[in-house]
C-alpha positions as a Python dict, from the first residue, in 0.01 Angstrom:
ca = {
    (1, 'X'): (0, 0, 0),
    (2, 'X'): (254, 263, -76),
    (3, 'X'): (598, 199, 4),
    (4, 'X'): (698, 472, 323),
    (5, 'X'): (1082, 530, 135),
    (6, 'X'): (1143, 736, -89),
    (7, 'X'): (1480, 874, -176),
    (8, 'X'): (1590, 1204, -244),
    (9, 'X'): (1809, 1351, -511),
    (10, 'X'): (2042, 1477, -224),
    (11, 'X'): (2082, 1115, -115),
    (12, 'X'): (1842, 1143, 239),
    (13, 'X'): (1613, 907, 283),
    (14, 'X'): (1209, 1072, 315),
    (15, 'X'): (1007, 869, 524),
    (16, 'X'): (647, 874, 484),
    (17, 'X'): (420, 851, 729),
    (18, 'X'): (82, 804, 687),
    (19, 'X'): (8, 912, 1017),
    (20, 'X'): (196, 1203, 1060),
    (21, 'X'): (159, 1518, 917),
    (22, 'X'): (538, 1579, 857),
    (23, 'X'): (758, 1391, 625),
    (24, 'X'): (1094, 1290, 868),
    (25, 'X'): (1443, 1292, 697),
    (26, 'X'): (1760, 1063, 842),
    (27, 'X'): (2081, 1101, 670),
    (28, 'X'): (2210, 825, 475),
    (29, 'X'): (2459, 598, 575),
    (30, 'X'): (2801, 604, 324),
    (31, 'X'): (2926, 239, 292),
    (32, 'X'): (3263, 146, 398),
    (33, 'X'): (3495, -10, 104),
    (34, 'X'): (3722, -327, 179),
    (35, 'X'): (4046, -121, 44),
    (36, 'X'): (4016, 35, 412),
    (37, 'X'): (4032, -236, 590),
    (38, 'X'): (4360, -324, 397),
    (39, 'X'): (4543, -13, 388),
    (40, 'X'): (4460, -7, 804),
    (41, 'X'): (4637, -360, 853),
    (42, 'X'): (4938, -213, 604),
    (43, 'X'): (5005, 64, 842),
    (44, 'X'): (4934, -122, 1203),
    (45, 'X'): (5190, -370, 1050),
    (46, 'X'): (5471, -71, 923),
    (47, 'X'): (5427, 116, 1267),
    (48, 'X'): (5512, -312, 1428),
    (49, 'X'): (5799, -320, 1196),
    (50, 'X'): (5974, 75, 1251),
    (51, 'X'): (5936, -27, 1640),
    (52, 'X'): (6105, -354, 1625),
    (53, 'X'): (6394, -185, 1412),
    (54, 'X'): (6409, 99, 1701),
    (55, 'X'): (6440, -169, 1979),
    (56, 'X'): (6688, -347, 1780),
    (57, 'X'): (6914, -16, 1729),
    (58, 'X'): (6925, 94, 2080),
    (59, 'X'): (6998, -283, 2197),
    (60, 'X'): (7290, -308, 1921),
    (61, 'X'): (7435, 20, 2060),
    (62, 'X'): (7394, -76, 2445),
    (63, 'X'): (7598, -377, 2375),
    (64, 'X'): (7991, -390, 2360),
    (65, 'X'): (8162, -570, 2051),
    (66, 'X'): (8264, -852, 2055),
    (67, 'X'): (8640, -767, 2020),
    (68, 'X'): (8575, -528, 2307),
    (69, 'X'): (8418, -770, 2556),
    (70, 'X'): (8729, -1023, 2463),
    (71, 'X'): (8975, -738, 2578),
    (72, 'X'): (8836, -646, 2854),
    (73, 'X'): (8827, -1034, 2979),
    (74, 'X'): (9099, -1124, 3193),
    (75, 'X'): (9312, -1405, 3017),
    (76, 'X'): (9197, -1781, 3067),
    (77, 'X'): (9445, -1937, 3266),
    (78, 'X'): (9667, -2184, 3020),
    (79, 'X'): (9562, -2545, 3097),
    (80, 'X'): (9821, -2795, 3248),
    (81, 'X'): (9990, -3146, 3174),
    (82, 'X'): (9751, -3297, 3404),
    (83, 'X'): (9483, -3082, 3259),
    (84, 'X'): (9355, -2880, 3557),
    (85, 'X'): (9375, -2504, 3526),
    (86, 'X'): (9702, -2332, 3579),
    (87, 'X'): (9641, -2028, 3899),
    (88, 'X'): (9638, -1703, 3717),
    (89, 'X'): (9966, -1521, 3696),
    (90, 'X'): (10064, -1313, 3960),
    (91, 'X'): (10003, -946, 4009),
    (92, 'X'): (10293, -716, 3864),
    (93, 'X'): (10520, -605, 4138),
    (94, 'X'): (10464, -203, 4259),
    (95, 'X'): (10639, 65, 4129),
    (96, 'X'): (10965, 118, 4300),
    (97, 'X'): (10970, 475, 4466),
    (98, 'X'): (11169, 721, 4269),
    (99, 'X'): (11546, 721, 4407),
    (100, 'X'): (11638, 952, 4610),
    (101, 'X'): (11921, 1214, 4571),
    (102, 'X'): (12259, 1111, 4806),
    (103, 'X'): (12313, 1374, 5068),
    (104, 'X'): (12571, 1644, 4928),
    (105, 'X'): (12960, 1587, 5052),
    (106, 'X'): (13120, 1740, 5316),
    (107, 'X'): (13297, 2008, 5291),
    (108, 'X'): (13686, 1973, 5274),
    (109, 'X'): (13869, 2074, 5598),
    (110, 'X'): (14049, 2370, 5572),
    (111, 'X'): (14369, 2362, 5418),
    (112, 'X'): (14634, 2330, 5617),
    (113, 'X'): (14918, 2592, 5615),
    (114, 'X'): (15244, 2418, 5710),
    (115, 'X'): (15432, 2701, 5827),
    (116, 'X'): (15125, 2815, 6037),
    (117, 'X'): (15113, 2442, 6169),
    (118, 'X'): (15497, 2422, 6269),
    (119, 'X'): (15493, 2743, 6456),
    (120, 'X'): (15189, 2633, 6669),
    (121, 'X'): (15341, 2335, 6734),
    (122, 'X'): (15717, 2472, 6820),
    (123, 'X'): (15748, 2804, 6847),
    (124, 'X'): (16041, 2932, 6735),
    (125, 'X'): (16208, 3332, 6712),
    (126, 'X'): (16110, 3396, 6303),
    (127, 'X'): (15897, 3064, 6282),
    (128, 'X'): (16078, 2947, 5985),
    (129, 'X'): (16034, 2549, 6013),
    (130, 'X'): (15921, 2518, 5696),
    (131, 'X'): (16226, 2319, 5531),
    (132, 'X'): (16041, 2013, 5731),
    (133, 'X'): (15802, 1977, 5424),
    (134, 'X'): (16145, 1927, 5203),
    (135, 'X'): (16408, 1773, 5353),
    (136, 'X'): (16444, 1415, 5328),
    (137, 'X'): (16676, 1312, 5572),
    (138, 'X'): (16563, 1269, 5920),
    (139, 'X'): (16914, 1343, 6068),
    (140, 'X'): (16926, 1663, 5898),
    (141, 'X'): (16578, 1733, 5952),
    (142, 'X'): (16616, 1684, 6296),
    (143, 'X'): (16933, 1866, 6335),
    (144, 'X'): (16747, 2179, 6056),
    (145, 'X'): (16524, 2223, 6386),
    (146, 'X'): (16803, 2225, 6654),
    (147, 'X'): (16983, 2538, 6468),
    (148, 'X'): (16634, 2720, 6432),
    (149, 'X'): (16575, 2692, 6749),
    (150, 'X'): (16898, 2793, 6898),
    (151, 'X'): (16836, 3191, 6727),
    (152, 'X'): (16774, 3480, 6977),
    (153, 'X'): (16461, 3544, 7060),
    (154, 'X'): (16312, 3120, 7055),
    (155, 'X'): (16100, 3093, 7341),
    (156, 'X'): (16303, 2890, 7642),
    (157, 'X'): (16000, 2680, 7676),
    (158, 'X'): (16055, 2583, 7278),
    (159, 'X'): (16413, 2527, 7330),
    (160, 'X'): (16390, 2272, 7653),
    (161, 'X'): (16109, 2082, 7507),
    (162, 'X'): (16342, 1994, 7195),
    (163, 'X'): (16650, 1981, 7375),
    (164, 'X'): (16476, 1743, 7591),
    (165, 'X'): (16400, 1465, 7317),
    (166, 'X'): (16767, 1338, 7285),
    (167, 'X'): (16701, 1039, 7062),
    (168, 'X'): (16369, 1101, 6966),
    (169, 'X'): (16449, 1421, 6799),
    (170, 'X'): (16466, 1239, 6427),
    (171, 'X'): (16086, 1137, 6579),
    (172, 'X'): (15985, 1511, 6680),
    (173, 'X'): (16098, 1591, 6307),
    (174, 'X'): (15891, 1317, 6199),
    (175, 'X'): (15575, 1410, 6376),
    (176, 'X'): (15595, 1756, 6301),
    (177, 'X'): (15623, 1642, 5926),
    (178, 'X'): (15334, 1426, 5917),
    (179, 'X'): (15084, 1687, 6118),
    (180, 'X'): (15162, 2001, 5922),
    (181, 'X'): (15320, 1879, 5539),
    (182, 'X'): (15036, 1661, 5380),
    (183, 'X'): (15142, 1397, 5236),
    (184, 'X'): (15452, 1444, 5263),
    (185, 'X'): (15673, 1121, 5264),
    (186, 'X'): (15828, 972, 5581),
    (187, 'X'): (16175, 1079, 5637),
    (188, 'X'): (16500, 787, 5571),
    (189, 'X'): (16810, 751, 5801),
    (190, 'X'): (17146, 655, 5684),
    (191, 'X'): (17140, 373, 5501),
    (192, 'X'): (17410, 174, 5696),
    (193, 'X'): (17104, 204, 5997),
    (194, 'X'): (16870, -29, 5832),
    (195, 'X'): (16919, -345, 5963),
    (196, 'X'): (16784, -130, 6268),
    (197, 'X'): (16472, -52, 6121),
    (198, 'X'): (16483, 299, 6191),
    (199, 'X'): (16304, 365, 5841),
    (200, 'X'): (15977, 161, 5957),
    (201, 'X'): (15965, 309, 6269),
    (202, 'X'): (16005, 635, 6160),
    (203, 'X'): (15686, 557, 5890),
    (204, 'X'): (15493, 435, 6211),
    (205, 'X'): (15524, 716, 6405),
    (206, 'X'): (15392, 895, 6027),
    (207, 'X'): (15076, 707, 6051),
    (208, 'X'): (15001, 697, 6388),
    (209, 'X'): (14675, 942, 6437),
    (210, 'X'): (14557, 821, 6796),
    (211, 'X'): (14740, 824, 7090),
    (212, 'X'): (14770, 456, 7182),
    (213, 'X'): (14875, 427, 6807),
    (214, 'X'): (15169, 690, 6885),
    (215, 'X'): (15249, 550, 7210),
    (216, 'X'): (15361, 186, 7037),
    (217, 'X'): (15517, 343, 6809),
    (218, 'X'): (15738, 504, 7025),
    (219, 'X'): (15807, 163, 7131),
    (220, 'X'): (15922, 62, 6842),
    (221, 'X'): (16110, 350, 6753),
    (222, 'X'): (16335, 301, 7116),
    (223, 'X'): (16424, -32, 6996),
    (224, 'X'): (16532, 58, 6650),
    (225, 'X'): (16775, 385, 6825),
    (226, 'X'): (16894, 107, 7116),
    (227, 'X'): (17001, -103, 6841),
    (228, 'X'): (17155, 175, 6683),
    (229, 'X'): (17351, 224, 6942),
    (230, 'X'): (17466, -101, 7064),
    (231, 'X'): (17599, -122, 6673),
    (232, 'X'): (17825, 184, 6832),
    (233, 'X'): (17650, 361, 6528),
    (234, 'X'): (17505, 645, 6710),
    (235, 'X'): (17735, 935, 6525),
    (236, 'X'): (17579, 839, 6262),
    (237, 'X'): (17255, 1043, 6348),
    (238, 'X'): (17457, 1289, 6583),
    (239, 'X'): (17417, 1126, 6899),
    (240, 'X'): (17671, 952, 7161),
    (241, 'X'): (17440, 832, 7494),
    (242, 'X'): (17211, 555, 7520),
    (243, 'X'): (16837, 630, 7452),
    (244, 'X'): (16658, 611, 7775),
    (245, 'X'): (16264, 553, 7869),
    (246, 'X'): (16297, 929, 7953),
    (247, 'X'): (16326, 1060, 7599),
    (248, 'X'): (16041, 858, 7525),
    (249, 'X'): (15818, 989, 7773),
    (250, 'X'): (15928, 1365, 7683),
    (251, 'X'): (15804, 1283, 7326),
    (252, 'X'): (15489, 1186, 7394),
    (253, 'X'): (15475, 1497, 7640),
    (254, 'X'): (15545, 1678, 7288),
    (255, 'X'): (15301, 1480, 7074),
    (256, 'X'): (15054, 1518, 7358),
    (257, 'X'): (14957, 1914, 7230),
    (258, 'X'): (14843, 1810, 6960),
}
């Protein structure tokens, strides 16, 4: 029986069949090496190993260092003698608010002009007081302001309030001193008056600013003139009577306009 194959030069297989008029063709099938199948499994496994590098990469970078990770860690808390954990160290304190700028000074007072001050306080005909800011000598500072006052032309009120200090005139000088010279030092008596202590009374009445301060030390100042006089020393600071409660009272009537 002949054999239905037959090949052709072109490679397709001729069948032959012996009952058909027509000769059927079916294209041959090309064989498939074994070097495929190896270079497939070389580049399934290179495409594995470029995907596992990827992951690796992008983990690496999503990752802080390990220096990093140590920094940012809060400190372990050193261990104590009994071996327990020591508490973590307090928190550091706030910021203390910026300081704040003092409040600018005061301005001075005015400055005071003494001749300005004197005739305010005792008028007088030409207002010339103004050897009370020199003179050291409370006799003849009191007895400076007598004279002024006694010119033509002082106002009688002026004259009547001085005239009526008696004693206390050395004080009047003193007072009007200490309002209208600065700093101006307190006036002396004689020095044969000191076991009197007309010096510290005339400082008191100096420093005395309120008018319970002046009022004791017009206190003080009667006893220092009474004992003046009772040492029959009163010509000493121009005077002959005994100081009386009356004097007193007319110089704190003169102090009192201030």
């Amino acid at each position: 029986m002949t054999d239905p194959k037959r090949d052709n030069l072109d490679g397709t297989v001729v069948m032959d069949d012996p009952d058909a008029d027509v000769t059927r063709q079916r294209p041959a099938t090309t064989p498939i090496h074994p070097r495929w199948y190896l270079a497939g499994a070389l580049s399934f496994a290179a495409a594995l190993a470029v995907g596992y590098i990827i992951v690796v990469e992008i983990e690496r970078r999503s990752t802080p260092a390990p220096d990093a990770a140590m920094a940012a860690r809060p400190p372990a808390p050193e261990p104590r003698e009994d071996g327990s954990a020591a508490p973590p160290p307090p928190p550091p304190p706030p910021e203390a608010p910026p300081p704040v700028a003092p409040p600018p000074p005061p301005p001075p007072p005015p400055a005071v002009v003494p001749q300005v001050c004197l005739s305010e306080r005792l008028p007088t005909a030409d207002g010339d007081l103004g050897f009370l800011c020199s003179e050291a000598d409370a006799k003849l500072a009191a007895r400076g302001v007598t004279t002024t006052l006694a010119a033509t032309g002082t106002p009688k009120e002026s004259r009547n309030a001085w005239a009526g200090l008696g004693w206390y005139r050395m004080a009047g000088a003193q007072w009007l001193r200490a309002r209208c010279c600065g700093e101006a030092p307190t006036l002396q008596g004689p020095a044969a008056l000191a076991s009197c202590q007309l010096d510290d009374a005339l400082g008191a009445i100096r420093l005395a600013k309120a008018a319970d301060a002046l009022e004791a030390a017009a206190k003080s100042y009667f006893q220092a003139v009474d004992c003046i006089f009772k040492t029959n020393a009163a010509g000493l600071v121009d005077e002959r009577r005994r100081p009386t409660a009356a004097e007193r009272d007319a110089f704190l009537r003169f102090t009192a306009k201030d």
